[in-house]
Amino acid sequence: MFTGLLAELEKNLKKLPGIGSKSAQRLAMFLISNHQDDALKLADSIRDAVEQYTNCSVCNILTEYEICKFCSDAHRNEQLLCIVENTQDVFLIENTQEFNGKYYVLNNLLSPIDGIGPDEISFPQLISLVKEREIEEVVLALSPSAEGESTINFLAAELTEFVQKITRLSTGLPFGGDIEYTNKLTLGNALIRRYSV
Amino acid sequence: MRVSKLEIIDFRNIHKFEKNFEPGGAIFFGKNGTGKTNLLEAISYCAFGKSIRSASDSELINFSKAFFRISAKFSFNHLENIITAANDDHKKLIKIDGTKISKISELYQYVKVVYFSPEDINLISGGPTNRRKFIDLAISQSSYKYLEDLRLYHRILKQRNALLKSDFSRNEKISWDTKFIEIGTRIIISRKKYLKEFIPGLSEKYFFVSGKRENLDVEYKHSFPTSEFEEFSNSFANHLERIESDEMRLQRTLAGPHLDDIIFKIDNNIARNFGSQGQKRSLVITARLVQADIIKRKDSEAPILIFDDVLADLDRGRAQRIMDLLGEEHQIFIATPNIELYEKFNLERIDLENLLNEK
Ligand SMILES: [Zn+2]
C-alpha cells in the first residue's frame, strides 16, 4: 500500500482511462524510480498541452490555436460539414483519408439522464454556423448508440430546413458499437457509403 | 451439447470437485445440504455467467474463502470449449478458451442450457416481470441481435423517462420516440414470432402431460391497443401521442414491451389465478421443455437439461408423462434426495455424501 505523495500519484493515475490499481502502482513506481528526467518532461508536456489546448472558436475541435488547422484550411470543402461527438473522432475520420470537408464537434450527445439537452451539444452555435455558410451536405458521423441515434434524429429534424442533404454513416459499423472501436477500413467504407436520413 | 468435465474450487459448500461426465448426464443424489443443487448451479453458471438462484456472486463463495472457480469443458457442434468462471476479490472473470469475455451474454453462443428450477413456478404465479424475463432470455439464447435490441431499448427507456422529467423541446421528444418506437416494435415482433413457435408446441405437450384432459391457450398482452389493420409501430406511436399528457404528469413511460405480459389459460381460465399447484408446476416444466425444443431446432443440437428436483412435487401421472417427453438426445443432470423417482433414466448416479466427504 502506497502512502503520502505516492498514494496521491497513484490516485491521479487511476483516473486515466484503462488504468486500474495495479497499473497505477506500477506506473507510479516507474515514474519516481529510474526515469526522473523523463517523468519531469512528461509532467511539463502534460501541463503545456492542457494549458494551451482549447476548443476551436468555430468548430470546437481541441486545438492550440484560436482557429484550428481544419477551419483555416482553404483547400477543404466548406460546403461539406461532418458532425462528430469529439476531437478523437475527427482524427479517426482523418485517418481514413476519405473526407475533405470541415468538421463540427458537439462535445456531447443528447442524454436526459445527464441533463444534456440541445444547449449542451453546442446546438445553437451549430445552427448559426449552418445558416452562415451555404452548406450542401451535413454528415452525421455519430455512434449508433441510444444517445447517438437520438442526436442524429434531433439534428436531422432541426437542420433539414437549412441543408439540402443530411447523411449518416452506413451501418457497416458494429451494432451499438462506438466509432472509436471501428478500424480504419470499416470507418472509411461507412463514410463512402453514407446515406440520407 | 455436452459438458464432459467439471472442476470446482470453493463454490458454495463445495471445496473441491472434479469429475468427467458421461454423454447422457448424471443424477446427483444425497441428503439435503450435501450440495447437489450447487453442482447444477455450477454448470449453469457457465451458461448464464451468473447464478440462477442468487443475485450476487458473493453468496456463492465458499464460507471463509475469498474466491471461487468453476471450469467446465463443453462440446457444441463438435467443437470443444473450456469455460472458466471465477470470482476473485469481488471481481468476476469469465473466459472462453482462455480469452476473457466482456459481456456475459457472449456465453449464450457457446453453452446452451435449460434449467428447471423450483422457482420457475413464478413464471405462472408471479408478476409479469417473470414472464418477460422468461421470453427475453429464451429468445436471447438463440439471437444475439435480440439481446442487443433489448439492451438498446432499456437504455432508451431510461433516457426517455429522464426526458419526461425535464423541460424538453418538441424535436427532442420526437428524436427519442422515433428510436423508442422502432426498437420497441422490433422487440414485440420478435416475441410474437417466438410465441408462434412456442404456443403450438406448449399446447400439444401440455395436453399430453395433463393426461389429455386440459387445453392450454397462451396470449400476448400488449400495453397499447392494437388492430389487425394497422402496423404495430403505428399503433404504438399513436398510443404514445394519446397518452403524452399522462406521461408528462407521471414523468415516466406508460407503454412499450417492458410492460407487456403473456397470459396462460388452462381450459379458458387464467392459470395465474385459477390453476392448481400441480397444473402450474407441470405447465412451467412443459414450457421449459418447449424452450429446449426451440433451441434444438435453431441450433441443430439439443441443449443440456438441468432438473433441480422439480418432478418431486408432481403427482405420479404428470411426472411420468413429463419423463416420457424427454428425448434421448439431451444430456440431463438431475439433483434429488429420492433417486427412485428417476429410476427409468439410465444415468450415472453420483452419491454426493461419499464424494464430497472422501477427502
Ligand atoms: Zn475549427
XYZ file of C-alpha atoms in Angstrom, chain B residues 56-271:
216
model
C -24.916 -11.654 -6.072
C -21.743 -13.617 -6.588
C -20.554 -13.112 -3.016
C -23.087 -15.637 -1.710
C -21.551 -18.254 -3.959
C -18.111 -18.026 -2.457
C -17.318 -20.791 -0.024
C -17.605 -19.619 3.546
C -14.324 -18.062 4.778
C -12.770 -18.074 1.312
C -12.182 -15.035 -0.901
C -12.914 -16.598 -4.275
C -14.456 -19.405 -6.288
C -13.528 -21.005 -9.549
C -15.513 -23.178 -11.943
C -14.062 -24.745 -15.047
C -16.014 -26.887 -17.484
C -15.372 -28.495 -20.841
C -18.313 -28.206 -23.258
C -18.768 -29.569 -26.746
C -21.125 -27.893 -29.181
C -21.463 -28.814 -32.853
C -18.334 -30.974 -32.466
C -16.264 -28.063 -31.194
C -14.828 -28.144 -27.702
C -14.680 -25.081 -25.480
C -13.386 -24.673 -21.986
C -15.314 -22.135 -19.975
C -13.821 -20.869 -16.728
C -15.727 -18.636 -14.362
C -14.161 -17.155 -11.271
C -14.861 -14.513 -8.730
C -11.741 -13.252 -7.072
C -11.803 -10.356 -4.651
C -15.319 -9.328 -5.833
C -14.246 -9.324 -9.470
C -15.987 -11.621 -11.892
C -13.792 -13.131 -14.565
C -15.155 -15.375 -17.292
C -13.019 -16.877 -20.025
C -13.766 -18.911 -23.112
C -10.699 -20.964 -24.060
C -8.516 -18.610 -22.080
C -9.897 -15.432 -23.640
C -11.637 -13.063 -21.303
C -15.147 -12.046 -22.320
C -16.558 -8.595 -21.659
C -20.291 -9.346 -21.715
C -21.681 -12.443 -20.043
C -24.147 -12.840 -22.887
C -21.242 -13.910 -25.115
C -21.598 -17.239 -23.335
C -25.019 -17.827 -24.893
C -23.386 -18.718 -28.197
C -21.202 -21.370 -26.609
C -23.265 -23.016 -23.893
C -26.926 -23.884 -24.251
C -28.575 -24.906 -21.001
C -32.221 -25.067 -19.968
C -32.572 -25.008 -16.184
C -35.696 -26.383 -14.490
C -35.869 -24.703 -11.105
C -38.486 -24.921 -8.337
C -38.655 -21.109 -8.505
C -39.900 -21.392 -12.098
C -43.389 -21.591 -10.596
C -43.199 -17.781 -10.508
C -43.444 -17.829 -14.277
C -47.132 -18.593 -13.720
C -47.785 -17.416 -10.128
C -45.640 -14.284 -10.103
C -45.938 -10.880 -11.757
C -45.435 -10.063 -15.453
C -41.687 -9.375 -14.963
C -41.145 -13.130 -14.588
C -42.835 -13.859 -17.908
C -40.997 -11.098 -19.762
C -37.703 -12.375 -18.347
C -38.559 -15.885 -19.478
C -39.297 -14.980 -23.070
C -36.439 -12.454 -23.302
C -33.864 -14.990 -22.127
C -35.355 -17.744 -24.294
C -35.044 -15.598 -27.430
C -31.624 -14.230 -26.447
C -30.221 -17.752 -26.142
C -30.526 -18.067 -29.911
C -30.394 -14.448 -31.047
C -27.596 -12.049 -30.258
C -29.421 -9.389 -32.256
C -32.429 -9.606 -29.929
C -30.197 -9.183 -26.897
C -28.664 -6.065 -28.445
C -32.158 -4.721 -29.127
C -33.168 -5.344 -25.508
C -30.101 -3.533 -24.216
C -30.672 -0.587 -26.529
C -34.380 -0.481 -25.656
C -33.751 -0.330 -21.914
C -31.162 2.377 -22.379
C -33.577 4.477 -24.458
C -36.337 3.803 -21.924
C -34.143 5.136 -19.120
C -33.314 8.234 -21.182
C -36.940 8.713 -22.146
C -38.044 8.590 -18.506
C -35.428 11.213 -17.655
C -36.624 13.311 -20.595
C -40.211 13.190 -19.291
C -38.966 14.707 -16.034
C -37.310 17.587 -17.870
C -38.368 20.614 -19.859
C -37.953 19.229 -23.371
C -38.490 20.615 -26.865
C -40.800 19.021 -29.418
C -37.977 17.818 -31.679
C -36.075 16.408 -28.707
C -39.083 14.314 -27.721
C -39.599 13.103 -31.284
C -35.900 12.169 -31.551
C -36.161 9.822 -28.572
C -39.588 8.497 -29.509
C -38.540 7.558 -33.043
C -35.907 5.118 -31.831
C -38.012 4.013 -28.859
C -40.861 3.009 -31.169
C -38.549 1.398 -33.739
C -36.703 -0.829 -31.262
C -39.789 -1.443 -29.103
C -41.720 -2.653 -32.134
C -38.839 -4.908 -33.164
C -38.876 -6.498 -29.689
C -42.631 -7.092 -29.810
C -42.371 -8.637 -33.280
C -39.519 -10.947 -32.170
C -41.519 -12.065 -29.132
C -44.632 -12.768 -31.196
C -42.564 -14.684 -33.713
C -41.124 -16.757 -30.875
C -44.599 -17.395 -29.447
C -45.801 -18.558 -32.853
C -43.375 -21.426 -32.496
C -43.726 -21.780 -28.725
C -47.523 -21.859 -28.290
C -48.414 -24.829 -30.552
C -45.600 -26.884 -29.007
C -46.668 -25.979 -25.498
C -50.381 -26.662 -26.098
C -49.638 -30.053 -27.600
C -47.223 -31.122 -24.857
C -49.331 -29.752 -22.018
C -52.383 -31.605 -23.336
C -50.337 -34.802 -23.172
C -48.908 -34.067 -19.695
C -52.394 -33.338 -18.302
C -53.496 -36.804 -19.377
C -55.303 -35.403 -22.446
C -57.762 -33.606 -20.209
C -56.735 -29.941 -20.253
C -56.489 -27.427 -23.069
C -53.914 -24.671 -22.916
C -54.033 -21.238 -24.524
C -51.444 -18.506 -24.495
C -51.975 -14.834 -25.353
C -49.570 -11.954 -25.740
C -50.948 -8.927 -23.927
C -49.876 -5.555 -25.338
C -49.542 -2.404 -23.297
C -51.325 -0.455 -26.048
C -54.359 -1.191 -28.225
C -53.566 -2.979 -31.481
C -55.538 -3.702 -34.602
C -55.031 -6.226 -37.363
C -55.393 -3.417 -39.906
C -52.530 -1.352 -38.551
C -48.778 -1.871 -38.190
C -47.610 -2.283 -34.571
C -45.306 0.683 -34.936
C -48.236 2.926 -35.915
C -50.462 1.697 -33.100
C -47.575 2.198 -30.691
C -46.823 5.722 -31.973
C -50.496 6.761 -31.937
C -50.923 5.476 -28.413
C -47.852 7.354 -27.167
C -49.300 10.505 -28.698
C -52.624 9.968 -26.934
C -51.039 9.378 -23.523
C -48.418 12.126 -23.735
C -50.045 14.359 -21.128
C -50.369 11.399 -18.732
C -46.728 10.505 -19.253
C -45.666 14.080 -18.596
C -47.757 14.233 -15.448
C -46.457 10.909 -14.093
C -42.958 11.535 -15.525
C -42.440 8.037 -16.823
C -43.110 5.839 -19.846
C -46.521 4.171 -19.731
C -46.434 1.897 -22.805
C -43.977 -0.427 -24.505
C -42.759 -4.042 -24.470
C -41.323 -3.546 -20.963
C -44.948 -3.510 -19.753
C -46.335 -6.353 -21.880
C -47.419 -9.694 -20.455
C -48.048 -13.261 -21.517
C -51.269 -14.840 -20.321
C -51.505 -18.618 -19.846
C -55.002 -20.086 -19.781
C -55.955 -23.633 -18.842
C -59.413 -24.565 -20.137
C -60.068 -20.858 -20.657
C -59.255 -19.905 -17.061
C -56.230 -17.742 -16.314
C -53.673 -20.150 -14.848
